[in-house]
Amino acid sequence: MKSPFFSLPAVALATLLLLPGLVGCVSKSSEMGVENSWRGASPPVFEKGRSTQSDVLRSLGPPSQVIALHDQTLFYYLREQSRTKAVYLVLYNQTRQRITYDRAIFFFTKQEVLSDFAYSREPIAGE
Amino acid sequence: MNPFNSFRFIGIGGVCLLLASGCSSFRTEIGRPAGRTAAFVEGQSRVEAVVQQLGPPESATRLPEGFAFLYEHSVIREFQLGISVNYSILRFIKFIRAWNSLDQEAILLCFDDHGILQKASSKHWKERLGGGSAAQFVLTVMSLSDVSRFLRPADAHSWGRALLEPPPVTLNSGQSLRSGEHGLRQQRIAPDYAGQHALEMAKPISEKERRRVKKDYQNQPQPPGR
């Protein structure tokens, strides 16, 4: 007599054998925004009280945003990166997405002299 | 072990595996934790110290008596428990139940015209984003979270493009909260179709468009020179 469990183990075994063929993984990233030259191999050097708006524009290009404060002008540079990693094991699937912002901010006086600046502590690799 | 028991063991194990198929975990993190703000003293700390410690803000704006910085950090999590039944055509379908949560941190710092910190406010909270149930093809892995509100590109990217938007948006750019000169835009989790944005007469996006937001965000064209 044929065992009632004969078909079940066969199905389970076949499934287990097929599973490795069904697994997959994904790794992708996308970036947008201005080029983050301040992370480059030879990053520009700025000096508070000496560098000017022209120095910054010449080194980094047009900013993402310019904000006119009352006594100061603010240049805001932004590069945005999205990285996704996923593992598909059929039985368990995991997706992780990380969005990182690499920012640089520059404050200028009315005389267009750099009064302060800062970069993000979490860099996106520049060119 | 009895060969019959071996088959039985494998069979029961296989059934369990098939029943538990399709569990999924999603995690989306936007930004980074801002860090400690306790070191800042209202009326004393200067903007130089703030940007050196916290880095540039998520967004900045001019205020009538100075300017303000907003820092944000969001973590969206979703867990899906999936089961399937090894019977007939049902074995190709999994039934899932999803739970979503948000871990949000926001810091608002206001400065006077001299760059002296006037007000500091921060909050870190967790909340449920909802959940859902679905029946999907067993090999489909799809998030049930609506993350379209979080996955929009930063406002700074579209700063110069604001004048090329439809007339209601362009006419509103003089008061827009996204220009950095008329107040901070609201946090990412706030709705776009209330308050000052109502002047832009934008329609709430459909469910199909919400799904497209995530797809488009992940397929951004690379800028020239990259």
Short mmCIF file of C-alpha atoms in Angstrom, two decimals:
data_model
loop_
_atom_site.label_atom_id
_atom_site.label_comp_id
_atom_site.label_asym_id
_atom_site.label_seq_id
_atom_site.Cartn_x
_atom_site.Cartn_y
_atom_site.Cartn_z
CA MET A 1 0.00 0.00 0.00
CA LYS A 2 1.28 3.42 -0.85
CA SER A 3 2.13 5.57 2.16
CA PRO A 4 -0.07 8.64 2.59
CA PHE A 5 3.09 10.59 3.46
CA PHE A 6 4.87 9.61 0.28
CA SER A 7 3.68 12.58 -1.68
CA LEU A 8 4.17 15.04 1.17
CA PRO A 9 7.92 14.43 1.72
CA ALA A 10 8.38 14.43 -2.00
CA VAL A 11 6.74 17.84 -2.21
CA ALA A 12 8.76 19.09 0.78
CA LEU A 13 12.01 17.77 -0.66
CA ALA A 14 11.27 19.21 -4.04
CA THR A 15 10.51 22.54 -2.41
CA LEU A 16 13.71 22.48 -0.42
CA LEU A 17 15.68 21.65 -3.55
CA LEU A 18 13.96 24.39 -5.49
CA LEU A 19 14.36 27.07 -2.85
CA PRO A 20 18.04 27.78 -3.55
CA GLY A 21 17.06 28.47 -7.12
CA LEU A 22 14.46 30.97 -6.01
CA VAL A 23 16.55 33.09 -3.69
CA GLY A 24 17.82 36.42 -4.86
CA CYS A 25 19.39 39.59 -3.67
CA VAL A 26 19.35 43.21 -4.75
CA SER A 27 21.77 46.04 -4.18
CA LYS A 28 21.13 49.38 -5.81
CA SER A 29 21.80 53.02 -5.21
CA SER A 30 20.81 56.34 -6.70
CA GLU A 31 22.10 59.85 -6.16
CA MET A 32 20.85 63.33 -6.89
CA GLY A 33 21.85 66.88 -6.17
CA VAL A 34 24.97 68.90 -6.69
CA GLU A 35 28.38 67.29 -7.04
CA ASN A 36 29.93 67.11 -3.58
CA SER A 37 33.34 68.43 -4.53
CA TRP A 38 34.08 69.08 -0.87
CA ARG A 39 34.60 65.30 -0.54
CA GLY A 40 36.91 65.01 -3.51
CA ALA A 41 40.47 63.76 -3.49
CA SER A 42 41.75 67.30 -3.23
CA PRO A 43 38.95 69.22 -1.53
CA PRO A 44 38.96 72.99 -1.66
CA VAL A 45 40.21 74.80 1.40
CA PHE A 46 38.19 77.68 2.78
CA GLU A 47 39.18 80.10 5.49
CA LYS A 48 36.75 81.97 7.71
CA GLY A 49 37.15 85.71 7.40
CA ARG A 50 39.15 85.47 4.15
CA SER A 51 37.38 83.29 1.60
CA THR A 52 34.62 84.99 -0.37
CA GLN A 53 31.43 83.97 -2.11
CA SER A 54 33.34 83.92 -5.38
CA ASP A 55 35.88 81.45 -3.95
CA VAL A 56 33.13 79.09 -2.88
CA LEU A 57 31.21 79.38 -6.14
CA ARG A 58 34.37 78.84 -8.16
CA SER A 59 35.28 75.72 -6.16
CA LEU A 60 31.90 74.08 -5.65
CA GLY A 61 29.71 75.53 -8.38
CA PRO A 62 26.17 76.81 -7.95
CA PRO A 63 24.59 75.82 -4.64
CA SER A 64 21.38 73.84 -4.25
CA GLN A 65 19.78 76.72 -2.42
CA VAL A 66 20.58 80.33 -1.57
CA ILE A 67 18.86 81.83 1.46
CA ALA A 68 18.99 85.54 2.16
CA LEU A 69 19.10 86.04 5.92
CA HIS A 70 18.88 89.54 7.41
CA ASP A 71 22.58 90.27 7.69
CA GLN A 72 23.98 87.17 6.04
CA THR A 73 23.66 85.04 2.97
CA LEU A 74 23.54 81.28 3.24
CA PHE A 75 24.73 78.87 0.56
CA TYR A 76 23.36 75.36 0.99
CA TYR A 77 24.84 72.47 -0.97
CA LEU A 78 23.11 69.10 -0.92
CA ARG A 79 23.79 65.68 -2.36
CA GLU A 80 21.33 62.89 -1.65
CA GLN A 81 22.02 59.19 -1.90
CA SER A 82 19.64 56.25 -1.57
CA ARG A 83 21.07 52.78 -1.08
CA THR A 84 18.91 49.67 -1.01
CA LYS A 85 19.94 46.16 -0.12
CA ALA A 86 17.49 43.28 -0.20
CA VAL A 87 17.61 39.54 0.27
CA TYR A 88 14.76 37.35 -0.99
CA LEU A 89 14.75 33.87 0.48
CA VAL A 90 11.05 33.22 -0.21
CA LEU A 91 10.55 32.02 3.36
CA TYR A 92 11.95 35.30 4.68
CA ASN A 93 12.64 38.50 2.79
CA GLN A 94 14.48 41.54 4.02
CA THR A 95 14.80 44.99 2.48
CA ARG A 96 16.90 47.82 3.89
CA GLN A 97 16.91 51.31 2.41
CA ARG A 98 19.18 54.06 3.67
CA ILE A 99 18.87 57.65 2.52
CA THR A 100 21.90 59.78 3.27
CA TYR A 101 22.37 63.51 2.83
CA ASP A 102 25.76 65.03 2.31
CA ARG A 103 25.45 68.74 3.04
CA ALA A 104 27.69 71.76 3.10
CA ILE A 105 26.54 75.06 4.49
CA PHE A 106 28.30 78.44 4.12
CA PHE A 107 27.48 81.73 5.86
CA PHE A 108 28.59 85.00 4.29
CA THR A 109 28.56 88.51 5.65
CA LYS A 110 27.06 91.44 3.77
CA GLN A 111 30.55 92.01 2.39
CA GLU A 112 30.40 88.48 0.88
CA VAL A 113 33.13 87.18 3.17
CA LEU A 114 32.85 83.68 4.59
CA SER A 115 31.93 83.87 8.27
CA ASP A 116 31.32 80.19 8.94
CA PHE A 117 30.87 76.87 7.19
CA ALA A 118 30.33 73.20 7.99
CA TYR A 119 30.05 69.82 6.28
CA SER A 120 27.92 66.81 7.18
CA ARG A 121 29.52 64.28 9.44
CA GLU A 122 28.15 61.51 7.26
CA PRO A 123 29.87 61.81 3.90
CA ILE A 124 28.87 60.38 0.55
CA ALA A 125 31.98 59.37 -1.33
CA GLY A 126 32.91 62.12 -3.75
CA GLU A 127 34.87 61.89 -6.95
CA MET B 1 15.52 6.19 12.79
CA ASN B 2 12.70 4.41 11.08
CA PRO B 3 12.65 5.41 7.39
CA PHE B 4 8.93 5.99 7.67
CA ASN B 5 9.53 8.42 10.57
CA SER B 6 12.23 10.17 8.55
CA PHE B 7 9.82 10.80 5.75
CA ARG B 8 7.25 11.94 8.25
CA PHE B 9 9.74 14.32 9.87
CA ILE B 10 10.72 15.80 6.54
CA GLY B 11 7.08 16.03 5.57
CA ILE B 12 6.03 17.88 8.70
CA GLY B 13 9.06 20.16 8.40
CA GLY B 14 8.19 20.86 4.82
CA VAL B 15 4.60 21.68 5.71
CA CYS B 16 5.79 24.08 8.41
CA LEU B 17 8.15 25.72 5.95
CA LEU B 18 5.40 26.08 3.39
CA LEU B 19 2.95 27.49 5.94
CA ALA B 20 5.42 30.09 7.15
CA SER B 21 6.46 31.29 3.74
CA GLY B 22 6.59 34.95 2.88
CA CYS B 23 7.61 36.72 6.08
CA SER B 24 9.21 40.03 5.13
CA SER B 25 10.95 42.89 6.87
CA PHE B 26 11.39 46.39 5.45
CA ARG B 27 13.38 49.22 6.93
CA THR B 28 13.82 52.71 5.49
CA GLU B 29 16.08 55.19 7.23
CA ILE B 30 16.18 58.83 6.19
CA GLY B 31 18.94 61.07 7.46
CA ARG B 32 20.97 60.41 10.54
CA PRO B 33 20.41 60.94 14.25
CA ALA B 34 21.23 64.55 15.03
CA GLY B 35 22.96 63.81 18.29
CA ARG B 36 22.80 65.56 21.62
CA THR B 37 21.45 69.07 21.88
CA ALA B 38 21.68 69.32 25.66
CA ALA B 39 25.02 71.09 25.35
CA PHE B 40 23.39 74.11 23.74
CA VAL B 41 22.29 76.94 25.98
CA GLU B 42 19.57 79.32 24.92
CA GLY B 43 20.86 82.88 24.86
CA GLN B 44 24.50 81.77 24.78
CA SER B 45 25.31 79.10 22.17
CA ARG B 46 26.26 80.38 18.77
CA VAL B 47 25.36 79.02 15.35
CA GLU B 48 29.03 78.17 14.72
CA ALA B 49 29.00 75.71 17.63
CA VAL B 50 25.73 74.20 16.44
CA VAL B 51 26.83 73.51 12.88
CA GLN B 52 30.17 72.19 14.08
CA GLN B 53 28.44 69.70 16.37
CA LEU B 54 25.30 68.79 14.43
CA GLY B 55 26.41 69.58 10.90
CA PRO B 56 24.27 71.43 8.35
CA PRO B 57 20.52 71.18 9.00
CA GLU B 58 17.86 69.38 6.99
CA SER B 59 16.44 72.79 6.17
CA ALA B 60 17.05 76.40 7.11
CA THR B 61 14.92 79.50 6.85
CA ARG B 62 14.89 83.20 7.55
CA LEU B 63 12.65 84.37 10.36
CA PRO B 64 11.42 87.92 11.11
CA GLU B 65 13.96 88.20 13.94
CA GLY B 66 16.68 85.83 12.78
CA PHE B 67 16.75 82.36 11.27
CA ALA B 68 15.97 78.75 12.15
CA PHE B 69 17.31 75.25 11.51
CA LEU B 70 15.33 72.01 11.34
CA TYR B 71 16.96 68.60 11.79
CA GLU B 72 15.05 65.39 11.08
CA HIS B 73 15.70 61.68 11.30
CA SER B 74 13.13 59.06 10.34
CA VAL B 75 13.13 55.28 10.50
CA ILE B 76 10.16 53.46 8.99
CA ARG B 77 9.83 49.77 9.77
CA GLU B 78 7.43 47.19 8.43
CA PHE B 79 7.10 43.53 9.31
CA GLN B 80 4.94 41.14 7.34
CA LEU B 81 3.87 37.77 8.63
CA GLY B 82 2.94 35.52 5.74
CA ILE B 83 1.38 32.09 5.56
CA SER B 84 0.39 29.89 2.70
CA VAL B 85 -1.59 26.67 2.43
CA ASN B 86 -0.28 23.71 0.52
CA TYR B 87 -3.57 22.99 -1.17
CA SER B 88 -4.52 23.21 -4.79
CA ILE B 89 -4.01 26.64 -6.33
CA LEU B 90 -3.78 28.23 -2.86
CA ARG B 91 -0.18 27.05 -2.57
CA PHE B 92 0.78 29.81 -4.99
CA ILE B 93 -0.80 32.51 -2.82
CA LYS B 94 0.42 33.84 0.49
CA PHE B 95 -1.74 35.66 2.98
CA ILE B 96 0.10 38.40 4.80
CA ARG B 97 -0.52 40.66 7.73
CA ALA B 98 1.67 43.77 8.00
CA TRP B 99 2.55 46.11 10.87
CA ASN B 100 4.26 49.45 10.28
CA SER B 101 5.92 51.83 12.69
CA LEU B 102 7.75 55.14 12.59
CA ASP B 103 10.64 56.27 14.73
CA GLN B 104 10.94 60.03 14.31
CA GLU B 105 13.31 62.63 15.69
CA ALA B 106 12.98 66.36 15.07
CA ILE B 107 15.02 69.28 16.37
CA LEU B 108 14.15 72.93 15.84
CA LEU B 109 16.70 75.63 16.64
CA CYS B 110 15.92 79.34 16.36
CA PHE B 111 18.66 82.00 16.24
CA ASP B 112 18.60 85.77 16.34
CA ASP B 113 20.23 87.98 13.72
CA HIS B 114 23.56 87.69 15.53
CA GLY B 115 23.57 83.88 15.40
CA ILE B 116 22.78 83.42 19.09
CA LEU B 117 20.52 80.48 19.91
CA GLN B 118 17.19 81.78 21.17
CA LYS B 119 15.04 78.67 21.30
CA ALA B 120 15.79 74.96 21.09
CA SER B 121 13.19 72.25 20.89
CA SER B 122 13.59 68.55 20.21
CA LYS B 123 11.42 65.50 20.33
CA HIS B 124 11.92 61.81 19.68
CA TRP B 125 8.85 59.65 19.39
CA LYS B 126 7.57 56.38 18.03
CA GLU B 127 4.20 55.82 16.51
CA ARG B 128 2.26 53.29 14.50
CA LEU B 129 1.94 54.03 10.82
CA GLY B 130 -0.88 51.54 10.40
CA GLY B 131 -0.93 48.09 8.92
CA GLY B 132 -2.72 45.97 6.42
CA SER B 133 -3.56 42.56 5.07
CA ALA B 134 -3.06 41.23 1.61
CA ALA B 135 -3.08 38.15 -0.53
CA GLN B 136 -0.15 38.02 -2.92
CA PHE B 137 1.54 35.65 -5.30
CA VAL B 138 3.94 33.64 -3.16
CA LEU B 139 7.06 35.07 -4.81
CA THR B 140 5.90 38.70 -4.59
CA VAL B 141 7.61 40.90 -2.02
CA MET B 142 5.82 44.20 -1.67
CA SER B 143 5.68 46.70 1.15
CA LEU B 144 2.22 47.71 2.33
CA SER B 145 3.53 50.96 3.89
CA ASP B 146 2.75 54.28 2.31
CA VAL B 147 6.21 55.83 2.39
CA SER B 148 5.54 58.33 -0.39
CA ARG B 149 5.50 61.19 2.13
CA PHE B 150 8.99 60.29 3.26
CA LEU B 151 10.62 59.49 -0.06
CA ARG B 152 10.25 62.85 -1.70
CA PRO B 153 13.56 64.45 -2.65
CA ALA B 154 14.83 67.20 -0.36
CA ASP B 155 13.33 70.63 -1.02
CA ALA B 156 16.72 72.15 -1.82
CA HIS B 157 16.84 70.14 -5.07
CA SER B 158 13.79 71.92 -6.43
CA TRP B 159 14.59 75.40 -5.12
CA GLY B 160 15.38 76.89 -8.52
CA ARG B 161 12.65 74.93 -10.25
CA ALA B 162 9.91 76.47 -8.15
CA LEU B 163 9.32 79.16 -10.77
CA LEU B 164 8.62 76.57 -13.45
CA GLU B 165 5.80 74.87 -11.60
CA PRO B 166 2.09 75.28 -12.48
CA PRO B 167 0.81 78.87 -11.97
CA PRO B 168 -0.76 78.34 -8.50
CA VAL B 169 2.51 76.94 -7.19
CA THR B 170 4.66 79.57 -8.91
CA LEU B 171 2.48 82.42 -7.66
CA ASN B 172 2.77 80.99 -4.18
CA SER B 173 6.57 80.75 -4.33
CA GLY B 174 6.83 84.23 -2.77
CA GLN B 175 5.35 82.79 0.42
CA SER B 176 6.43 79.19 0.00
CA LEU B 177 7.68 77.37 3.05
CA ARG B 178 10.15 75.55 0.82
CA SER B 179 12.13 78.57 -0.32
CA GLY B 180 13.87 79.00 3.02
CA GLU B 181 12.86 82.63 3.31
CA HIS B 182 9.35 82.45 4.74
CA GLY B 183 9.54 79.79 7.44
CA LEU B 184 10.41 76.16 7.65
CA ARG B 185 8.52 73.67 5.61
CA GLN B 186 6.66 71.23 7.75
CA GLN B 187 8.14 67.91 8.75
CA ARG B 188 8.07 65.10 6.25
CA ILE B 189 5.19 63.40 7.99
CA ALA B 190 2.91 66.45 7.76
CA PRO B 191 0.29 66.59 4.98
CA ASP B 192 0.96 68.69 1.90
CA TYR B 193 -2.62 69.78 1.36
CA ALA B 194 -3.28 72.00 4.36
CA GLY B 195 -2.35 75.46 5.60
CA GLN B 196 -0.18 77.60 3.37
CA HIS B 197 0.08 74.87 0.72
CA ALA B 198 -3.69 75.06 0.16
CA LEU B 199 -2.94 78.14 -2.00
CA GLU B 200 -1.18 75.87 -4.46
CA MET B 201 -4.42 73.98 -5.11
CA ALA B 202 -2.56 70.70 -5.43
CA LYS B 203 -4.68 67.56 -5.55
CA PRO B 204 -3.93 64.73 -3.13
CA ILE B 205 -2.13 62.01 -5.08
CA SER B 206 -3.87 58.77 -5.87
CA GLU B 207 -2.90 55.35 -4.60
CA LYS B 208 -1.30 54.56 -7.94
CA GLU B 209 0.75 57.75 -7.83
CA ARG B 210 1.87 56.96 -4.27
CA ARG B 211 3.33 53.68 -5.52
CA ARG B 212 5.01 55.49 -8.37
CA VAL B 213 6.70 57.92 -5.96
CA LYS B 214 8.83 55.16 -4.49
CA LYS B 215 9.65 53.74 -7.92
CA ASP B 216 10.60 57.14 -9.32
CA TYR B 217 12.64 58.03 -6.27
CA GLN B 218 14.77 54.93 -6.71
CA ASN B 219 15.32 55.60 -10.40
CA GLN B 220 16.49 59.18 -10.28
CA PRO B 221 18.52 60.20 -13.33
CA GLN B 222 22.17 60.71 -12.55
CA PRO B 223 23.34 64.32 -12.85
CA PRO B 224 25.78 65.17 -15.61
CA GLY B 225 29.41 64.54 -14.83
CA ARG B 226 28.75 61.64 -12.46
#
